[in-house]
PDB file of N, CA and C in Angstrom:
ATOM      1  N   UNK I 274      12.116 -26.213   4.973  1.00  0.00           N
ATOM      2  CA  UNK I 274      11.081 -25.443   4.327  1.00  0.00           C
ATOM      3  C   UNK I 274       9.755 -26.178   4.493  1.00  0.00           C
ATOM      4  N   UNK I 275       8.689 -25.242   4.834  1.00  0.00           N
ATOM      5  CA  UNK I 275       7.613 -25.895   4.868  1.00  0.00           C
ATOM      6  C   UNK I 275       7.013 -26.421   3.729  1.00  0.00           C
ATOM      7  N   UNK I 276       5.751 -27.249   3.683  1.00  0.00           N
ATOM      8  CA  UNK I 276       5.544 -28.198   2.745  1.00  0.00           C
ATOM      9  C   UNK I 276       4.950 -26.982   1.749  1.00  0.00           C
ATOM     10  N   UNK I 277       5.147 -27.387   0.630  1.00  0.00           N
ATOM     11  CA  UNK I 277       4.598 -26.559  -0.714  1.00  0.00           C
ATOM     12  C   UNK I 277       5.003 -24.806  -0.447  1.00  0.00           C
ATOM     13  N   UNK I 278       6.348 -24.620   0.028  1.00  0.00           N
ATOM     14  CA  UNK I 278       6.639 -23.355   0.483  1.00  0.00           C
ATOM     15  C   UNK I 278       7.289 -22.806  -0.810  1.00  0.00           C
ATOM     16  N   UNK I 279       7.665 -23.311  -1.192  1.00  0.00           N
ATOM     17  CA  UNK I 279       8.449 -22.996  -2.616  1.00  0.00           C
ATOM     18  C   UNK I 279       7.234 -22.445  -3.131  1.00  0.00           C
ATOM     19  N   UNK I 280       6.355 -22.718  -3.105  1.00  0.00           N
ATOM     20  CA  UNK I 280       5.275 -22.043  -4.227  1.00  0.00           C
ATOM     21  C   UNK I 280       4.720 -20.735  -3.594  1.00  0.00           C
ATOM     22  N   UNK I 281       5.452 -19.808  -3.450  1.00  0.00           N
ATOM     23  CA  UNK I 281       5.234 -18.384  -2.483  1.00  0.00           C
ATOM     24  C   UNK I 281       6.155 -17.753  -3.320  1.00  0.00           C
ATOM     25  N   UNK I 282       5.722 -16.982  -3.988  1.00  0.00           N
ATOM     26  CA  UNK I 282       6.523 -15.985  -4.926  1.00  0.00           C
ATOM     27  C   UNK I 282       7.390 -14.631  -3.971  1.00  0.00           C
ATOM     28  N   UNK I 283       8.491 -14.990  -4.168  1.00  0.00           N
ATOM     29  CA  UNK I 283       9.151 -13.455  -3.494  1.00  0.00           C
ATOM     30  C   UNK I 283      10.010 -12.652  -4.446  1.00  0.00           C
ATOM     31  N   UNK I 284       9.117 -12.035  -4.664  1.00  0.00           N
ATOM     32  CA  UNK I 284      10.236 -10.544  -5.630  1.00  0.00           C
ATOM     33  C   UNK I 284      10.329  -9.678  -5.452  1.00  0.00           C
ATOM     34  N   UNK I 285      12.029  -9.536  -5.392  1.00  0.00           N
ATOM     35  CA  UNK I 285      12.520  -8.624  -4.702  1.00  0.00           C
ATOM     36  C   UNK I 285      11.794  -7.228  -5.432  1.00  0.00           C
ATOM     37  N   UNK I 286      12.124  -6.450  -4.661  1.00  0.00           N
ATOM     38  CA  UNK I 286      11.016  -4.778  -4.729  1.00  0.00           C
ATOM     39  C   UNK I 286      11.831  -4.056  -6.125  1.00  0.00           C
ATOM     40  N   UNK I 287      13.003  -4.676  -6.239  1.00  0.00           N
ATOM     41  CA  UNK I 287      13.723  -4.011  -7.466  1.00  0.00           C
ATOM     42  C   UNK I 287      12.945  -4.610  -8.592  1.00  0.00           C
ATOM     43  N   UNK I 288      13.333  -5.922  -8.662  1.00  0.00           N
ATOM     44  CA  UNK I 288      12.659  -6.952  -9.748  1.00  0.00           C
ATOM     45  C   UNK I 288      10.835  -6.333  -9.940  1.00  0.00           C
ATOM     46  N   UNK I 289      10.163  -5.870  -9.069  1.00  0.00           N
ATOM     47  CA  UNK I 289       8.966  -5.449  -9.156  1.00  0.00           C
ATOM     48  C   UNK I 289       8.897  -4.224  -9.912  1.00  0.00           C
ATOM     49  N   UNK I 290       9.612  -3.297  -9.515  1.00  0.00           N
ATOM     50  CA  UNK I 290       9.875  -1.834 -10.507  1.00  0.00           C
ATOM     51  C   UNK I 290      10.441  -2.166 -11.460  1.00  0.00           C
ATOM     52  N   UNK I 291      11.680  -3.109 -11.902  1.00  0.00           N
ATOM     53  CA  UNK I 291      11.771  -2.870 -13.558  1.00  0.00           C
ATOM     54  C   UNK I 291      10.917  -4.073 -14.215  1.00  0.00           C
ATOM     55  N   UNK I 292      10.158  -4.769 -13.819  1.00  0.00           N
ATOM     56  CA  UNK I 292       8.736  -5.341 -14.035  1.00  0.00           C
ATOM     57  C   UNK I 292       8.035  -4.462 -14.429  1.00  0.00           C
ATOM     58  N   UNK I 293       7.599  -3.586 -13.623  1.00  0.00           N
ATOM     59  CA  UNK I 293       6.515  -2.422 -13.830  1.00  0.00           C
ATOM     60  C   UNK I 293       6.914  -1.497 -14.571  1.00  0.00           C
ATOM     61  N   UNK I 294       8.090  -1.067 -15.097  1.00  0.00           N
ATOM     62  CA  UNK I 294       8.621  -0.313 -15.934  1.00  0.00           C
ATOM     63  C   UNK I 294       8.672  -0.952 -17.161  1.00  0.00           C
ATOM     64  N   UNK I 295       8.902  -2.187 -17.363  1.00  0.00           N
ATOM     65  CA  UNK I 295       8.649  -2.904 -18.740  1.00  0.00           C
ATOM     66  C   UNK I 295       7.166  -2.870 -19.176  1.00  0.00           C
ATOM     67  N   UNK I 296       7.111  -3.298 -18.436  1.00  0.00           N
ATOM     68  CA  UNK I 296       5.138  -3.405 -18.750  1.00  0.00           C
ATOM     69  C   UNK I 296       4.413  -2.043 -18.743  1.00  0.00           C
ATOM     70  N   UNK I 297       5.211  -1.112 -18.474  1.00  0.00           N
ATOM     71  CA  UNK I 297       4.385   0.706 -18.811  1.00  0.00           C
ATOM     72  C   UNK I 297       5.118   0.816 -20.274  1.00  0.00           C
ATOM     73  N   UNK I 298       6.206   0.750 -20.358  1.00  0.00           N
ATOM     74  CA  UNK I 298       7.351   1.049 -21.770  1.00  0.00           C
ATOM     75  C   UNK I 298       6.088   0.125 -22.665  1.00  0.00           C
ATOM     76  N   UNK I 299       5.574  -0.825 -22.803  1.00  0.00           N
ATOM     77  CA  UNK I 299       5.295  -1.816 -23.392  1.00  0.00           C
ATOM     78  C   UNK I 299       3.519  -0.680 -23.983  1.00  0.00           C
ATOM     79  N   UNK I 300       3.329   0.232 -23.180  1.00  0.00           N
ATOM     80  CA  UNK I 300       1.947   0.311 -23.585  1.00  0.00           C
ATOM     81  C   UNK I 300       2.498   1.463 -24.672  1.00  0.00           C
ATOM     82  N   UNK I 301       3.326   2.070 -24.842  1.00  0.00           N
ATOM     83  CA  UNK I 301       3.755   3.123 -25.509  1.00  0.00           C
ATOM     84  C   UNK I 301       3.890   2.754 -26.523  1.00  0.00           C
ATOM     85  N   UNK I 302       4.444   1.935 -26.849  1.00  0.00           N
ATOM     86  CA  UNK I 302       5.359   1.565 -28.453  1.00  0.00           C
ATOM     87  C   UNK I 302       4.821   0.644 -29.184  1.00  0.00           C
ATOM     88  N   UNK I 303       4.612   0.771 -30.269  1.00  0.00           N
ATOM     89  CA  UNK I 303       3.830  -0.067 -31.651  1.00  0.00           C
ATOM     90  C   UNK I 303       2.812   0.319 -32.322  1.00  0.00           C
ATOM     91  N   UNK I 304       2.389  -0.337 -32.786  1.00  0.00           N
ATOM     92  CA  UNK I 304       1.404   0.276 -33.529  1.00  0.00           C
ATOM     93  C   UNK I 304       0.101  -1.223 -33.362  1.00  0.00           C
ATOM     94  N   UNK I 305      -1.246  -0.250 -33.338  1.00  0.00           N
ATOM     95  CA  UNK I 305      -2.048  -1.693 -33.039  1.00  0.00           C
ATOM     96  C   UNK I 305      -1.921  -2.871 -33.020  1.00  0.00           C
ATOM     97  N   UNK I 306      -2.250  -2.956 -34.422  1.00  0.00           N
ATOM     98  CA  UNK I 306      -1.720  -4.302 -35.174  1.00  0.00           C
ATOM     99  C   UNK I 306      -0.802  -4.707 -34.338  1.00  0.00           C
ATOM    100  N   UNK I 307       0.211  -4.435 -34.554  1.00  0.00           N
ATOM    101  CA  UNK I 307       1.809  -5.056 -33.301  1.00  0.00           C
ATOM    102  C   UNK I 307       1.418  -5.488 -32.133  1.00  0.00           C
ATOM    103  N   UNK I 308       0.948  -4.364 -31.730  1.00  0.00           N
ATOM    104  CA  UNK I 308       0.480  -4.885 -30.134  1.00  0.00           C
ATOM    105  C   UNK I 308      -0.346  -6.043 -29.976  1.00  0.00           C
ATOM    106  N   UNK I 309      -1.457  -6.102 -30.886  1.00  0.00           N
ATOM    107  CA  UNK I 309      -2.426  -7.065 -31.002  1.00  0.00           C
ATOM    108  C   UNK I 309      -1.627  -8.404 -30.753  1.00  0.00           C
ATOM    109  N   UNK I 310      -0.821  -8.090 -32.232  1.00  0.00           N
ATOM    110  CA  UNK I 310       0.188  -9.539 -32.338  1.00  0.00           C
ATOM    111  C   UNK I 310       0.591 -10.076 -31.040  1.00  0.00           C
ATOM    112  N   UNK I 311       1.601  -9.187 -30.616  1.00  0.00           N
ATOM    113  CA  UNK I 311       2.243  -9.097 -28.797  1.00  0.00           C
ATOM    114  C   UNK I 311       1.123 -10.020 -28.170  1.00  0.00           C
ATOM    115  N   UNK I 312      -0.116  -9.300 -27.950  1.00  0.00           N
ATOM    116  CA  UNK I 312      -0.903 -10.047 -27.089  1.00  0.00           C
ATOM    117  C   UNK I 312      -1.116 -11.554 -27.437  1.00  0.00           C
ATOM    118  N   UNK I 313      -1.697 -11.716 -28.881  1.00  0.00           N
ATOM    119  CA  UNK I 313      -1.819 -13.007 -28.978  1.00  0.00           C
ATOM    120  C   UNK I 313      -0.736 -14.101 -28.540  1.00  0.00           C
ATOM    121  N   UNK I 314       0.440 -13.495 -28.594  1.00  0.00           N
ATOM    122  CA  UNK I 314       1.907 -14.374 -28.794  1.00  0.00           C
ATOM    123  C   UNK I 314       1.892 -14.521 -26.947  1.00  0.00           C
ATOM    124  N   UNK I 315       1.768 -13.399 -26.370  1.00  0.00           N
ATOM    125  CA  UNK I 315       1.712 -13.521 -25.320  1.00  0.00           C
ATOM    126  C   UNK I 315       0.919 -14.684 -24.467  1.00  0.00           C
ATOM    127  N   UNK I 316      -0.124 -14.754 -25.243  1.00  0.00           N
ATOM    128  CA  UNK I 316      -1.440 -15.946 -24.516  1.00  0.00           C
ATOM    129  C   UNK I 316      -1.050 -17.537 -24.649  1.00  0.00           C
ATOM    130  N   UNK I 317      -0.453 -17.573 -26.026  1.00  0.00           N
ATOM    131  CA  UNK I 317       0.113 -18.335 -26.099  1.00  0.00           C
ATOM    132  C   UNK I 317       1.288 -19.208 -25.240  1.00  0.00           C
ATOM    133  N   UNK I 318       2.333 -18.377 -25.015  1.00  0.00           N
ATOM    134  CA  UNK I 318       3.619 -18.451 -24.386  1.00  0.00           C
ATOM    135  C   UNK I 318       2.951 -18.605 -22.986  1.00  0.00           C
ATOM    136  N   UNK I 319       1.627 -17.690 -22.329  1.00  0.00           N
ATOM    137  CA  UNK I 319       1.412 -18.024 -21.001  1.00  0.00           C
ATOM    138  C   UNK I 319       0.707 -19.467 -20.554  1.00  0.00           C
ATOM    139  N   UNK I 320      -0.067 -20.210 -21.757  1.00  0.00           N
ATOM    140  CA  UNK I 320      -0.439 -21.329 -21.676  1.00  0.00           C
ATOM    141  C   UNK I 320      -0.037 -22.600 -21.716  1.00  0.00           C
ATOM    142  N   UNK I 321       1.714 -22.517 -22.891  1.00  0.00           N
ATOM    143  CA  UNK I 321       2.481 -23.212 -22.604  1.00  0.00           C
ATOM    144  C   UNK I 321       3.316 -23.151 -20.858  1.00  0.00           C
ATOM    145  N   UNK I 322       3.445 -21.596 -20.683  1.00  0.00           N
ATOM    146  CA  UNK I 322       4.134 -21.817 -19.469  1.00  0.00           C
ATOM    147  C   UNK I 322       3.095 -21.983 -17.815  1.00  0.00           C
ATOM    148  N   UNK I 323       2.075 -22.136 -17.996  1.00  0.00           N
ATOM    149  CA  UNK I 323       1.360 -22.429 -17.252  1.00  0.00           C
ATOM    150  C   UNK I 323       1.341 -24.309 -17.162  1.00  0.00           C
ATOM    151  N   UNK I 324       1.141 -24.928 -18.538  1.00  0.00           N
ATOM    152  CA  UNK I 324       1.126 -26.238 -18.529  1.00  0.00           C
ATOM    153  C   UNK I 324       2.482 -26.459 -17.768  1.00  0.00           C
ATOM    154  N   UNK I 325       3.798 -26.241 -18.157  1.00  0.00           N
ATOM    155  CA  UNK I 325       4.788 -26.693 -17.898  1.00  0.00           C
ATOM    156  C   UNK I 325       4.978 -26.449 -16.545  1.00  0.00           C
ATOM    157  N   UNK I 326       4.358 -25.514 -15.530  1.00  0.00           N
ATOM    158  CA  UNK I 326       4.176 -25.155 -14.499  1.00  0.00           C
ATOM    159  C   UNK I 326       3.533 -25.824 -13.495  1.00  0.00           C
ATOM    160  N   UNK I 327       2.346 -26.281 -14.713  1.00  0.00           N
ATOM    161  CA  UNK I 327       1.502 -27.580 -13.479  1.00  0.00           C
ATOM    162  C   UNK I 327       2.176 -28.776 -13.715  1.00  0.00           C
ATOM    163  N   UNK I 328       2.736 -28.948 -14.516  1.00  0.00           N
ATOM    164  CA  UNK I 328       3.149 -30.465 -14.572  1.00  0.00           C
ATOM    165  C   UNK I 328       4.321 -30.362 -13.349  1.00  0.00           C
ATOM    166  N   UNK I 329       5.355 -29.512 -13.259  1.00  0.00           N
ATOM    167  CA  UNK I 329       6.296 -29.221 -12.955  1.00  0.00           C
ATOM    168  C   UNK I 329       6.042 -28.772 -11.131  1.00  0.00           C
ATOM    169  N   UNK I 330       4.958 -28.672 -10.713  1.00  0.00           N
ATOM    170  CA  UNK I 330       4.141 -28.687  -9.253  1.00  0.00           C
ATOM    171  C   UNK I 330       4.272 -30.181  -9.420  1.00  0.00           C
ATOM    172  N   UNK I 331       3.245 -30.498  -9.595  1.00  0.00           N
ATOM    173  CA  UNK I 331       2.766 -32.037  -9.758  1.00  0.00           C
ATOM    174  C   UNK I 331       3.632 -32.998  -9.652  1.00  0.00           C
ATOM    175  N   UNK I 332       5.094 -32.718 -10.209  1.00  0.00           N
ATOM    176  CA  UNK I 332       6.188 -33.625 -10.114  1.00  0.00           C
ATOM    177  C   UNK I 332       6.706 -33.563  -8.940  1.00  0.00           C
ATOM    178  N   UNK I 333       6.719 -32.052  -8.678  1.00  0.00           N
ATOM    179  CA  UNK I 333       7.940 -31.768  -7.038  1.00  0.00           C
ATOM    180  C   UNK I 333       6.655 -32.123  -6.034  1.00  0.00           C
ATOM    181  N   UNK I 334       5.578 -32.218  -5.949  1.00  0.00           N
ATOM    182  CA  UNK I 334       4.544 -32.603  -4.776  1.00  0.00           C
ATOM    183  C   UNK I 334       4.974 -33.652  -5.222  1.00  0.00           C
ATOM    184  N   UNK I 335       4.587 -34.860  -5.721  1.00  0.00           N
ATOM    185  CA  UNK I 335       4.929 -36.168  -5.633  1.00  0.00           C
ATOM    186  C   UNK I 335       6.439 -36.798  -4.960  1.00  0.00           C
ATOM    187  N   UNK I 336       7.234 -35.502  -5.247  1.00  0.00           N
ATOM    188  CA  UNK I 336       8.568 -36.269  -4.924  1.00  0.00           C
ATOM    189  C   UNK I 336       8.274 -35.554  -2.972  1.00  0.00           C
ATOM    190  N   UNK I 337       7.599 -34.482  -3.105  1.00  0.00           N
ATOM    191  CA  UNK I 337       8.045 -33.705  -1.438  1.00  0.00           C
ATOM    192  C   UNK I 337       7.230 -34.734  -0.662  1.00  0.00           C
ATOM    193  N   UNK I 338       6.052 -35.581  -1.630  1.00  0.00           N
ATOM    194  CA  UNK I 338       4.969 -36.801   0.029  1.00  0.00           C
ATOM    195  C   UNK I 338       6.398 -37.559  -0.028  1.00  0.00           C
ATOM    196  N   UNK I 339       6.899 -38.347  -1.319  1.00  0.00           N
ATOM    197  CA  UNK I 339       7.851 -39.327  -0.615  1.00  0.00           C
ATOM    198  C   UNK I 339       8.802 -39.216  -0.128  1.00  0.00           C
ATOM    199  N   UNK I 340       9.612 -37.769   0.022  1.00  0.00           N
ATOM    200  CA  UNK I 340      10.585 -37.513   0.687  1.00  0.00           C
ATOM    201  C   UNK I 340       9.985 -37.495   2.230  1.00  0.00           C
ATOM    202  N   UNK I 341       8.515 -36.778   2.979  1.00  0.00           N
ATOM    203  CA  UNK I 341       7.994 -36.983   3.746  1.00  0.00           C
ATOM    204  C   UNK I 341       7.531 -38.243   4.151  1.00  0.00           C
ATOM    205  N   UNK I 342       7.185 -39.125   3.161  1.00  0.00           N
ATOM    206  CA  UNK I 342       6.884 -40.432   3.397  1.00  0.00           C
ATOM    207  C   UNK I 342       8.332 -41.256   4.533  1.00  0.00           C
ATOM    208  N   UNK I 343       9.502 -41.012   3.456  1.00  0.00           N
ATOM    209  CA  UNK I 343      10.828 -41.312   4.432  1.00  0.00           C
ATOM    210  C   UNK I 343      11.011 -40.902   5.695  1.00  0.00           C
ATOM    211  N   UNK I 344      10.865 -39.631   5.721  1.00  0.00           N
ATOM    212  CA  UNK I 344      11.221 -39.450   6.666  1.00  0.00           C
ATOM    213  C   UNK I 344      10.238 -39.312   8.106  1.00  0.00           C
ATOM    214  N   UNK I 345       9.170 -39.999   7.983  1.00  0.00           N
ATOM    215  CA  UNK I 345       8.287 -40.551   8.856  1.00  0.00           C
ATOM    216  C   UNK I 345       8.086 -41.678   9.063  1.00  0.00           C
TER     217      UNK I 345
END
């Protein structure tokens, strides 16, 4: 695999439609307030999983130079 290839998102065309079907179902149901909530909780959860995301790059690049380091 090429270097930093892992970080190329592939989803499959199914996984994309019931993606997109959750996230239409999602505009229908609740009531403001709720939704509001949803969102905030949402921003949240995306900032933790964004941190854990860069750290979690950051670790596998460090390990993919020294695995390249070896094997050069």
């Amino acid at each position: 695999m090429a270097f930093a290839q892992w970080l190329v998102p592939s989803i499959s065309l199914e996984k994309q439609i019931e993606v997109e079907r959750h996230a239409r179902a999602v505009l229908t149901q609740g009531t403001e307030k709720e939704v509001r909530g949803l969102c905030s909780q949402l921003v949240r959860t995306l900032a933790e999983r964004e941190q854990v995301m860069s750290q979690a790059v950051g670790y596998i690049s460090e390990i993919e130079i020294q695995l390249e380091d070896i094997n050069n």
